[in-house]
CSV table of C-alpha atoms and ligand atoms in Angstrom, one decimal:
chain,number,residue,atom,x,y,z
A,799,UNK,CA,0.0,0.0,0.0
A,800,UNK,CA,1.2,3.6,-0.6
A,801,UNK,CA,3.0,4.6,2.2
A,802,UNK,CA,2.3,8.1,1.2
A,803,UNK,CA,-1.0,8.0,2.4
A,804,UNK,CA,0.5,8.2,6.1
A,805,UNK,CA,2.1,11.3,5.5
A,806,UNK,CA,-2.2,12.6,5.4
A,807,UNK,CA,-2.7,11.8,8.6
A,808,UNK,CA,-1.4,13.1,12.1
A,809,UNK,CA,0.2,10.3,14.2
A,810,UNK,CA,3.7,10.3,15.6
A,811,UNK,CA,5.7,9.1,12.6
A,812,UNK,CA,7.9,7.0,15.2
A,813,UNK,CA,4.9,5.2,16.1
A,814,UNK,CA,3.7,1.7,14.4
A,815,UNK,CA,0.0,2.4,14.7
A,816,UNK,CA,-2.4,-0.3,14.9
A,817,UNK,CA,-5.3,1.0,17.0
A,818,UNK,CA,-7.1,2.6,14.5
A,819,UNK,CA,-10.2,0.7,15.7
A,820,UNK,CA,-10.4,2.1,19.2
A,821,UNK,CA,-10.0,6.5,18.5
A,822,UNK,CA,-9.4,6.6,14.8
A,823,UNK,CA,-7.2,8.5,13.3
A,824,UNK,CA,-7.8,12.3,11.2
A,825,UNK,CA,-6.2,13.4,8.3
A,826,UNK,CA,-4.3,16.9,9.1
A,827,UNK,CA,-6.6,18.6,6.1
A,828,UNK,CA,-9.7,17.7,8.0
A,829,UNK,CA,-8.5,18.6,11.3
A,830,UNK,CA,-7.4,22.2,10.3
A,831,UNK,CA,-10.8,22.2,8.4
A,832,UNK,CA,-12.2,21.9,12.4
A,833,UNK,CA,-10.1,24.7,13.2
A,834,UNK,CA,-11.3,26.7,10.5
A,835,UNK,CA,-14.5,26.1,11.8
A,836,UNK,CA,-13.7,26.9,15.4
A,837,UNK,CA,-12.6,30.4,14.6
A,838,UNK,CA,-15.7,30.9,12.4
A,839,UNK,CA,-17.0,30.4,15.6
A,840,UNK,CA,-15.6,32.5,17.6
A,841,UNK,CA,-15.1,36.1,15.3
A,842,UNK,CA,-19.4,35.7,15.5
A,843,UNK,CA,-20.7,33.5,17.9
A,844,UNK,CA,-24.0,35.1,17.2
A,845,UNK,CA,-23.5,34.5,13.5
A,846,UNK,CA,-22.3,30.4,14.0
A,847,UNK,CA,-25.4,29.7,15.8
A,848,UNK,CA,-28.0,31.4,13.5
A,849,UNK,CA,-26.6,29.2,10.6
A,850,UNK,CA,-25.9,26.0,12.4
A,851,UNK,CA,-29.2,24.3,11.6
A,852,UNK,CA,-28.3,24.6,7.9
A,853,UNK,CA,-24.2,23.8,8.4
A,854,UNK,CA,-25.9,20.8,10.0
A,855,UNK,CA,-27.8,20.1,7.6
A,856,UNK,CA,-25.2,20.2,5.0
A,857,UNK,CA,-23.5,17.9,7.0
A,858,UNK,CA,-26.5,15.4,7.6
A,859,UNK,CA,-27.4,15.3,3.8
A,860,UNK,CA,-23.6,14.4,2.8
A,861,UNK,CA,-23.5,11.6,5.7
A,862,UNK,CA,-27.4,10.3,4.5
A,863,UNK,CA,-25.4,9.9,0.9
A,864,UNK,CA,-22.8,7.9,2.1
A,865,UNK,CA,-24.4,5.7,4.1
A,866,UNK,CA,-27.9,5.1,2.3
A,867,UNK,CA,-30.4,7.0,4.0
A,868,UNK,CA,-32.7,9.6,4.2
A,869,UNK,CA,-31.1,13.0,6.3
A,870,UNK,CA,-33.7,13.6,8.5
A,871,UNK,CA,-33.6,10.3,9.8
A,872,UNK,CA,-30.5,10.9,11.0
A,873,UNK,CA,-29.0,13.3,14.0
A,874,UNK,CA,-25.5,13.9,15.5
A,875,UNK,CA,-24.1,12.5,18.2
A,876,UNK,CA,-20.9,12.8,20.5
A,877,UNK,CA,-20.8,8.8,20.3
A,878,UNK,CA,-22.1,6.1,19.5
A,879,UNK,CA,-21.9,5.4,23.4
A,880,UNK,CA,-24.7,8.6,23.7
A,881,UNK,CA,-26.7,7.4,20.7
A,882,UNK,CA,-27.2,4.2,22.8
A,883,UNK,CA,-28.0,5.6,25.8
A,884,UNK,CA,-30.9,7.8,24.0
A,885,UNK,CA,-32.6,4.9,22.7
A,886,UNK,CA,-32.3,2.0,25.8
A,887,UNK,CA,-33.4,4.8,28.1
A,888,UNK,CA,-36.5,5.4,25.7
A,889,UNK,CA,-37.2,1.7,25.6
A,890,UNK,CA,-39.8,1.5,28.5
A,891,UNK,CA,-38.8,-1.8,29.4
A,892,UNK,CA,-41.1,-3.7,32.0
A,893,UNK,CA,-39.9,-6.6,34.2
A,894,UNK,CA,-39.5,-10.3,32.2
A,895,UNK,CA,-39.1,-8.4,28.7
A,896,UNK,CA,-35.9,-9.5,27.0
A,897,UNK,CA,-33.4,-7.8,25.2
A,898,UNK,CA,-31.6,-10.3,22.9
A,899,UNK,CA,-27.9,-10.2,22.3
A,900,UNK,CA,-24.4,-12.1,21.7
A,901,UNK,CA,-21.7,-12.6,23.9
A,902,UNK,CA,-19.3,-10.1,21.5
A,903,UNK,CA,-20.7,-6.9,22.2
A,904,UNK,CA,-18.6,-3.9,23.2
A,905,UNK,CA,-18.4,-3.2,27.1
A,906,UNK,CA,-19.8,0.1,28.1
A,907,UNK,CA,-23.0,-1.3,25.8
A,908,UNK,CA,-23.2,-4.4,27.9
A,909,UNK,CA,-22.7,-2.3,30.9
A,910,UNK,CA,-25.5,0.0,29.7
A,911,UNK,CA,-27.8,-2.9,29.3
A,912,UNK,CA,-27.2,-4.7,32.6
A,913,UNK,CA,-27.9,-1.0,34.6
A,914,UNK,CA,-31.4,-0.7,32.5
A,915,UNK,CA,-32.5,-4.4,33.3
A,916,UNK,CA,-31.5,-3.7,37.0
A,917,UNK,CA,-33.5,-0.7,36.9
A,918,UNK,CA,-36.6,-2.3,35.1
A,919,UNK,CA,-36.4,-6.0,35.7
A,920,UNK,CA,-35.6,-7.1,32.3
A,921,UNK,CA,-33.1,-9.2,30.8
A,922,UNK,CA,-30.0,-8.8,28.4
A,923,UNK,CA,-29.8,-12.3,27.2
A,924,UNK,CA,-26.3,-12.8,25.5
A,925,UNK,CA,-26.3,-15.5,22.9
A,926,UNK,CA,-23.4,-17.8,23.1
A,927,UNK,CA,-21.8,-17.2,19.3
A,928,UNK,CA,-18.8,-19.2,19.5
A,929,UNK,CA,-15.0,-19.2,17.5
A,930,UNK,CA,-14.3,-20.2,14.8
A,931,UNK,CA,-17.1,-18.0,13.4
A,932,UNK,CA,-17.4,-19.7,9.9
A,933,UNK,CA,-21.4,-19.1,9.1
A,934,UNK,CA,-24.0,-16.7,8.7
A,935,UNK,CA,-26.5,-19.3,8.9
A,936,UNK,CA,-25.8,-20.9,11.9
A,937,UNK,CA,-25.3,-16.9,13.4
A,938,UNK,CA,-29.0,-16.6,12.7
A,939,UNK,CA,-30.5,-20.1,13.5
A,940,UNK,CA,-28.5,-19.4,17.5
A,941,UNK,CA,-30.3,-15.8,17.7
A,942,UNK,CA,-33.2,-17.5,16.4
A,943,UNK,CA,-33.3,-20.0,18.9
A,944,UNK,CA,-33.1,-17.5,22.2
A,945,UNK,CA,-36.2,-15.6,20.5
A,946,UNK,CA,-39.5,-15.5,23.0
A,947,UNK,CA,-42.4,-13.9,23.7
A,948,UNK,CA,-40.6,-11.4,25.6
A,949,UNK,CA,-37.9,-10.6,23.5
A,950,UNK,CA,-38.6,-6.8,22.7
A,951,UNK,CA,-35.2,-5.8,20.8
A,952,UNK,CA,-32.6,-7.7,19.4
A,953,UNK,CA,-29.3,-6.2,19.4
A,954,UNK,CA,-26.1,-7.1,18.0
A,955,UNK,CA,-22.5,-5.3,16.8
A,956,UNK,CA,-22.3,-4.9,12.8
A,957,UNK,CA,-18.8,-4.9,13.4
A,958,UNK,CA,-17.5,-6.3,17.0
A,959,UNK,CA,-14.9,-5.1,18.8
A,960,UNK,CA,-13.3,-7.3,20.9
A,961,UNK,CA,-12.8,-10.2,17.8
A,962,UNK,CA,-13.3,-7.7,15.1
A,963,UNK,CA,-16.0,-10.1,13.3
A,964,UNK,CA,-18.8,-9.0,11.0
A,965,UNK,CA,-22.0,-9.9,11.7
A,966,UNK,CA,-24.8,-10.3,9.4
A,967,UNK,CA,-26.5,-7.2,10.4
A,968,UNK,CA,-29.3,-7.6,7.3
A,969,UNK,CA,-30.2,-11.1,8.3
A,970,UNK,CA,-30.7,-10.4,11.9
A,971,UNK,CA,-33.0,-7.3,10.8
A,972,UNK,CA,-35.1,-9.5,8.2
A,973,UNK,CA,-35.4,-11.6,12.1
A,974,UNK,CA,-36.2,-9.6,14.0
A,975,UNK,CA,-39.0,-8.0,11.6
A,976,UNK,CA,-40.3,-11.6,10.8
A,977,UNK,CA,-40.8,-11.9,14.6
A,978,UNK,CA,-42.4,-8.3,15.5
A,979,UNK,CA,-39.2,-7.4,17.3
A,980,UNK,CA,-37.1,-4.1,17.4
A,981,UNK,CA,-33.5,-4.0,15.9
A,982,UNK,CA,-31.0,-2.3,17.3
A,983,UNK,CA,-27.0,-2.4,15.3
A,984,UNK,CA,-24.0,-1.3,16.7
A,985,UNK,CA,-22.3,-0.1,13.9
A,986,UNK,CA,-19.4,2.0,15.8
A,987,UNK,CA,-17.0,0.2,13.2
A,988,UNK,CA,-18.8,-0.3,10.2
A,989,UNK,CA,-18.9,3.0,8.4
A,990,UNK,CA,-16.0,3.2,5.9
A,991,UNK,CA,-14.5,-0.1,7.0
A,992,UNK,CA,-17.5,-2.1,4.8
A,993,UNK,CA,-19.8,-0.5,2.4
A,994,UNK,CA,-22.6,0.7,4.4
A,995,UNK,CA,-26.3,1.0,2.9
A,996,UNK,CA,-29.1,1.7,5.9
A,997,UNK,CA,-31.7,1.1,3.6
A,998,UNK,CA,-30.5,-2.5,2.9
A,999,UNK,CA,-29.9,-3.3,6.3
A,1000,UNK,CA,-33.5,-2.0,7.3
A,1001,UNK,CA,-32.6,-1.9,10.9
A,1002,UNK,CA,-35.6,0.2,13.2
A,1003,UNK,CA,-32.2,2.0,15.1
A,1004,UNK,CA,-28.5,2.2,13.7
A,1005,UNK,CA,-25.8,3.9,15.6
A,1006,UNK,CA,-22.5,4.5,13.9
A,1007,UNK,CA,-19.1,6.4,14.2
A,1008,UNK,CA,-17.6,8.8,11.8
A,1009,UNK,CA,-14.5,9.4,14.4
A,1010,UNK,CA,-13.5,5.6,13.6
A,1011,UNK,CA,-13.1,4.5,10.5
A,1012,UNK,CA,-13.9,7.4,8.9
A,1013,UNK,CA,-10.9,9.6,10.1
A,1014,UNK,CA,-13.6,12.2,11.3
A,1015,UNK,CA,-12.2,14.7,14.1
A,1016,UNK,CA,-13.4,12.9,17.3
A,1017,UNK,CA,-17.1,13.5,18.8
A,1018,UNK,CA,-18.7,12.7,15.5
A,1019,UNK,CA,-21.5,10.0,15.7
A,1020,UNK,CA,-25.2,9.4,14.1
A,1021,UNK,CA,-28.0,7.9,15.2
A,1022,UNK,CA,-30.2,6.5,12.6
A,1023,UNK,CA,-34.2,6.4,14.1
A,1024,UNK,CA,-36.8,4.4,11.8
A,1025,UNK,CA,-39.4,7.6,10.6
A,1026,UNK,CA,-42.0,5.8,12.6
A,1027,UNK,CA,-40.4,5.1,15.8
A,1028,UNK,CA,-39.0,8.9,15.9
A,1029,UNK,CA,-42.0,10.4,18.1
A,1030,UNK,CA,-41.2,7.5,20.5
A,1031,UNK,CA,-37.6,8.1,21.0
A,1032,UNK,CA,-36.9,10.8,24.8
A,1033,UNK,CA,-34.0,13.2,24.2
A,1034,UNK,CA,-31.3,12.2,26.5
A,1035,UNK,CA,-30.7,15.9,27.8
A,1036,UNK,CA,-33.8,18.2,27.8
A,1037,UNK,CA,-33.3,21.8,26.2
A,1038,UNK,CA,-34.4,24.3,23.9
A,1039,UNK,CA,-35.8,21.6,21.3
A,1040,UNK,CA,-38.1,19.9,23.9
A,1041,UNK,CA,-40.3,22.8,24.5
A,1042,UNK,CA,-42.6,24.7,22.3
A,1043,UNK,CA,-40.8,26.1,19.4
A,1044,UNK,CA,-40.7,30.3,19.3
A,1045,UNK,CA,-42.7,30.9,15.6
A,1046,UNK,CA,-39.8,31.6,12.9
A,1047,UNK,CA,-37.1,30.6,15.0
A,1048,UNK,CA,-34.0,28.6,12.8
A,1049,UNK,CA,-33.4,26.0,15.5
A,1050,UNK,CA,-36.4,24.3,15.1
A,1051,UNK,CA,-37.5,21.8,12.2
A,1052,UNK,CA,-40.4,20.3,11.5
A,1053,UNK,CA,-39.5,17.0,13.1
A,1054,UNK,CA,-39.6,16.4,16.8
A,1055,UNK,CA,-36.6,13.9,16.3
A,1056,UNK,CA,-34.1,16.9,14.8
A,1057,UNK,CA,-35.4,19.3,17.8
A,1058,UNK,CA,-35.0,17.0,20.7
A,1059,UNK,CA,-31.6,15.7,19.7
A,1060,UNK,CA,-29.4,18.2,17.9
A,1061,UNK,CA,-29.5,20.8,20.4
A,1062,UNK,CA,-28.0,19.5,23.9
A,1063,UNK,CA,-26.9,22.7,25.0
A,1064,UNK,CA,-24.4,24.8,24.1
A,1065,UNK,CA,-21.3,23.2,22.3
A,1066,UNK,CA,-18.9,23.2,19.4
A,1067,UNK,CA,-20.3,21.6,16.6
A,1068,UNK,CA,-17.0,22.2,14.0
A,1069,UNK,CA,-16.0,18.5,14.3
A,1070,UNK,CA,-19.3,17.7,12.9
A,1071,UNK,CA,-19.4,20.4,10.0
A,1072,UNK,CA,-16.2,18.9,8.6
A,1073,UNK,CA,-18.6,16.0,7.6
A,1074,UNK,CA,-19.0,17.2,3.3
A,1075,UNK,CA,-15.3,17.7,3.5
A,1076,UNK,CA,-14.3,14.3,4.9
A,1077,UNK,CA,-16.4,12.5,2.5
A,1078,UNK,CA,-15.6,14.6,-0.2
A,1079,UNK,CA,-11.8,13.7,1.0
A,1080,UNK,CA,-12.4,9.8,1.2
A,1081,UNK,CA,-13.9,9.9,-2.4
A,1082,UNK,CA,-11.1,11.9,-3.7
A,1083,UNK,CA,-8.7,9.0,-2.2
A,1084,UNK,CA,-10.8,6.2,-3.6
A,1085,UNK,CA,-11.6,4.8,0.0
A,1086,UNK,CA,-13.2,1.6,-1.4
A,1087,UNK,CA,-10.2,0.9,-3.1
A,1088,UNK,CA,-8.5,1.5,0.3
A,1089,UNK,CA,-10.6,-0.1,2.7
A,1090,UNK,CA,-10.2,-3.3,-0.3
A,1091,UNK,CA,-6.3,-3.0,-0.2
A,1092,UNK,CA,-6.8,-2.7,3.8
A,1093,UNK,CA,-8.4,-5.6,3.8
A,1094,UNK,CA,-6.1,-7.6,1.8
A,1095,UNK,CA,-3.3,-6.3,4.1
A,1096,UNK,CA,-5.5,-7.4,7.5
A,1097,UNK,CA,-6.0,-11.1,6.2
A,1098,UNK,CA,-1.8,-10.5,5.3
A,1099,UNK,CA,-1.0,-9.7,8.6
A,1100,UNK,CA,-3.9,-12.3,10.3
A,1101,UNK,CA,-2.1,-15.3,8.8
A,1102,UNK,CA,1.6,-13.5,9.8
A,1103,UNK,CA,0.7,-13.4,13.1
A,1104,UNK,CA,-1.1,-16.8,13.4
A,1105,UNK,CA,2.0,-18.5,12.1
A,1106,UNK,CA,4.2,-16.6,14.1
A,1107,UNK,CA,1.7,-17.4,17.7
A,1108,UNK,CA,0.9,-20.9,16.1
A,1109,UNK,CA,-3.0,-20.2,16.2
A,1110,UNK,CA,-6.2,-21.1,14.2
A,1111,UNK,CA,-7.9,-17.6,12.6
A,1112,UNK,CA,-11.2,-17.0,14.4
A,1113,UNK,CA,-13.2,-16.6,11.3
A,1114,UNK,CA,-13.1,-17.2,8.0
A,1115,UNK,CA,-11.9,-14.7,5.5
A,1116,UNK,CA,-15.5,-12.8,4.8
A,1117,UNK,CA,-16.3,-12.0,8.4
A,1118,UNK,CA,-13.3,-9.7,8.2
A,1119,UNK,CA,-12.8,-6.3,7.1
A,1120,UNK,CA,-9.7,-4.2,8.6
A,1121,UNK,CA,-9.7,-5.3,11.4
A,1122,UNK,CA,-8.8,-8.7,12.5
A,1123,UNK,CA,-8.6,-10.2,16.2
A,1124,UNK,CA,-6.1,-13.2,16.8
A,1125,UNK,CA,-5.6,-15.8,19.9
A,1126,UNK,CA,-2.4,-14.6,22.1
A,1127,UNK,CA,-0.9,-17.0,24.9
A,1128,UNK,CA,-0.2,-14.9,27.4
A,1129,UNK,CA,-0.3,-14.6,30.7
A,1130,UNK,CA,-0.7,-10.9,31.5
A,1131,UNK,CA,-2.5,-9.2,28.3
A,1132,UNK,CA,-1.7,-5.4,29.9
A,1133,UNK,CA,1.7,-5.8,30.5
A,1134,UNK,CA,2.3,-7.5,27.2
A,1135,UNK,CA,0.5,-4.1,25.1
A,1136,UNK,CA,2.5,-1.8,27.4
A,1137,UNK,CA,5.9,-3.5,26.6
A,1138,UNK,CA,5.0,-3.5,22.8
A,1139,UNK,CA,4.2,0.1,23.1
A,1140,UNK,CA,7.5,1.3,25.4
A,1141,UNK,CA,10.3,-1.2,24.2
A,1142,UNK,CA,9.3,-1.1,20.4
A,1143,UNK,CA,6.7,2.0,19.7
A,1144,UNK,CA,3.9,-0.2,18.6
A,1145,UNK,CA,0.1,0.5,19.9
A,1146,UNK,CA,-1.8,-2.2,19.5
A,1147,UNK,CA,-4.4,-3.8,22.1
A,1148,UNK,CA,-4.1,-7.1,23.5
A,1149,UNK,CA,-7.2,-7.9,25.1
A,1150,UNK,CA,-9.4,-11.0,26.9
A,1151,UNK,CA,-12.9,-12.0,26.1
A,1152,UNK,CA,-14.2,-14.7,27.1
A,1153,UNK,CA,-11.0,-16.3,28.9
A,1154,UNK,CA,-9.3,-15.6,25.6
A,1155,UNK,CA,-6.7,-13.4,25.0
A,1156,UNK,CA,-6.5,-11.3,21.9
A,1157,UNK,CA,-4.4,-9.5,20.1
A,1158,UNK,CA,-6.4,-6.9,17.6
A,1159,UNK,CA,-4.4,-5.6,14.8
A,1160,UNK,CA,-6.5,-2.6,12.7
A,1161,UNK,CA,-5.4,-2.1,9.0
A,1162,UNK,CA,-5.7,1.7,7.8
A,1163,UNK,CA,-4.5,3.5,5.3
A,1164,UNK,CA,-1.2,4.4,6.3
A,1165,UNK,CA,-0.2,0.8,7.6
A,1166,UNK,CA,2.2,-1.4,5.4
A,1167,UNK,CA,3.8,-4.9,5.4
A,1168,UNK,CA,7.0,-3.1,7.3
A,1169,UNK,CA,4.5,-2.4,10.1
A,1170,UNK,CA,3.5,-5.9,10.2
A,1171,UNK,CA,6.8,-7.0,10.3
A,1172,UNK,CA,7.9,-5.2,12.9
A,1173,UNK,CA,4.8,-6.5,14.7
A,1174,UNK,CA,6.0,-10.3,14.2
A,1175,UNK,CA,9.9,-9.5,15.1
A,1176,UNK,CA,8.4,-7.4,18.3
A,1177,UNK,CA,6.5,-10.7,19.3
A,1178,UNK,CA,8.7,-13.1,18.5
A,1179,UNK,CA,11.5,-11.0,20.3
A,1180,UNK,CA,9.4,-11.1,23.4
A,1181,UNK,CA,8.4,-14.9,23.2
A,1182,UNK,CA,11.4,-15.8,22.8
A,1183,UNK,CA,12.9,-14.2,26.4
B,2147,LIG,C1,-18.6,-2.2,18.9
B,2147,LIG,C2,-18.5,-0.8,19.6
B,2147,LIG,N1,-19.6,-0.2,19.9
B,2147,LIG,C3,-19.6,1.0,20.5
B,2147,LIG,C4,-18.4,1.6,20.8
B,2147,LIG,C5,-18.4,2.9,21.5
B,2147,LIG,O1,-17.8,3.9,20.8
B,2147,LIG,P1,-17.6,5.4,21.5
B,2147,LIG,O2,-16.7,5.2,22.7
B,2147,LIG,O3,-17.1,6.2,20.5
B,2147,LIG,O4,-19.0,5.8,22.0
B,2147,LIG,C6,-17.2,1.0,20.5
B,2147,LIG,C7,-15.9,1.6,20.8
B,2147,LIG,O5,-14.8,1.2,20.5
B,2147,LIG,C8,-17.2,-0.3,19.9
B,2147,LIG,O6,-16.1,-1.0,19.6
């Protein structure tokens, strides 16, 4: 892969960077377009604020292209983490109801659905979906099986984060509507990293990232809201969009579901205003071909790495984009990712789940075979003392 493409982005050219999965990573031409923003901002507050709704839009209409949907389905968020929050804390969940789940999903959400059941009484059933992770089909048939009478929502990673597998997001949708049930995705890492259409997918609630694998300036999130569940769905903070709009006023739409969730209070919106800039930057780079030749270098450095640690891959091929999880012996996961990051300047995280431990390499742009080499030298180096 070009190795030109690193000189784009912002990260400490000493550094062999393979965390692009957990903050992302921004290319310096969108960050200084945030800046530009920023000052925008402050030469005329006043003048920011009357034409945010607009800016916003701008930026919601150039994110609904990119990802297949309609903009007004779609609003802003810090995080996916917030997006979340909005919608289980709008569920209404009463004691016995079930909210139906794997055992892959990404902590703070599993810790977000064990404080709601607490609080209401129902349960976060999490769906045993063991390794090697080979078929769709049998993905489906295991949800399928946990499905009851009280299962209100299923909800399951597009992309997961611990072992970096892709789920069949569509399939479990086509479920769950077949069964009168809510969806829910997690899509933190699916924007960019795989082609991304909502409207395929058909989920009733989508949260995604643009701060991942998008290379958007951090804070940048959506939450994608079905048109007819919108009315249903609380704002998470209560402000100037939950009460009765002033007549004329510019920071109101006509939809409830722009009002109660764009405006949160007063903040900087300039990360999320780089949004028709950053797409306009990742078609200009030919990110499919990227995220393709990312891929190609993932499943490289999966079978490096597997050779070198004398493990089985925890997936076939398809079930991987550019991200890809392997099995690590090791005794003490932490210590291992904090000697790889002080003795040989490589960030990469080296994690457990489910009495596993993995090491998660992530594949972007600027990463090349070198990189991956001086993963397996790093490793072997280590093992060998
Ligand atoms: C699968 C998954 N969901 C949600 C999140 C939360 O993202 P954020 O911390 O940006 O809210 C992450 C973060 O890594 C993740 O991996």
């Amino acid at each position: 892969m070009a190795n030109d493409f690193k000189s784009l982005f912002m990260l400490d050219p000493e550094v062999t960077y393979f965390n692009h999965g957990a903050y992302g990573g921004c290319p310096e031409d969108i960050f200084n377009a945030m800046l530009e923003w920023q000052k925008t901002l402050e030469k005329n507050p006043s003048k920011y604020m009357e034409e945010l709704y607009d800016n916003l839009e701008n930026s919601r209409y150039s994110l609904s292209k990119y990802i297949d949907c309609d903009k007004d389905d779609i609003v802003f968020f810090n995080n996916p983490t917030t997006a979340m929050n909005t919608i289980v804390k709008s569920l209404n969940l009463n004691p016995g109801d079930e909210i139906l789940s794997t055992d892959h999903e990404y902590g703070a959400m599993n810790i977000t659905w064990d404080y709601i059941c607490e609080k209401t009484g129902a349960k976060f059933i999490r769906t045993e979906i063991p390794i090697p992770y080979e078929s769709k089909k049998q993905f489906v048939h295991e949800i399928e099986k946990n499905i009851t009478s009280k299962t209100k929502m299923i909800f399951i990673s597009h992309i997961t984060s611990s072992t970096a597998l892709i789920f069949p997001a569509k399939e479990i949708c086509e479920l769950a509507k077949s069964h009168n049930i809510l969806s829910f995705i997690d899509g933190a890492h699916a924007p960019s990293q795989i082609p991304l259409s909502i409207k395929e997918i058909n989920p009733d609630f989508y949260a995604g990232a643009c701060h991942k694998w998008m290379c958007s300036p951090k804070g940048v999130a959506f939450l994608y809201t079905k048109r007819i569940l919108q009315d249903s769905i609380d704002p998470i903070i209560i402000s100037h969009g939950f009460g009765k709009p002033p007549k004329g006023s510019k920071l109101y739409s006509g939809s409830n579901y722009l009002n109660y969730h764009q405006w949160q209070g007063t903040r900087d919106f300039s990360n999320v205003l780089t949004v028709p800039k950053l797409i306009q930057f990742l078609n200009d780079n030919d990110w499919v071909n990227v995220a393709k030749n990312c891929h190609n270098l993932a499943l490289y450095a999966r079978n490096e790495i597997s050779n070198l640690l004398d493990t089985q891959p925890i997936s076939s091929d398809e079930y991987i984009g550019q991200m890809t999880s392997i099995p690590i012996d090791t005794d003490d996961p932490g210590k291992l990712k904090a000697e790889l990051s002080k003795n040989y300047k490589i960030e990469i995280p080296v994690t457990s789940w489910n009495n596993k431990n993995l090491i998660r390499i992530s594949i972007q742009a600027y990463n090349t075979k070198e990189d991956i080499h001086k993963l397996s030298d790093a490793l072997h180096e280590i093992r060998s003392n």
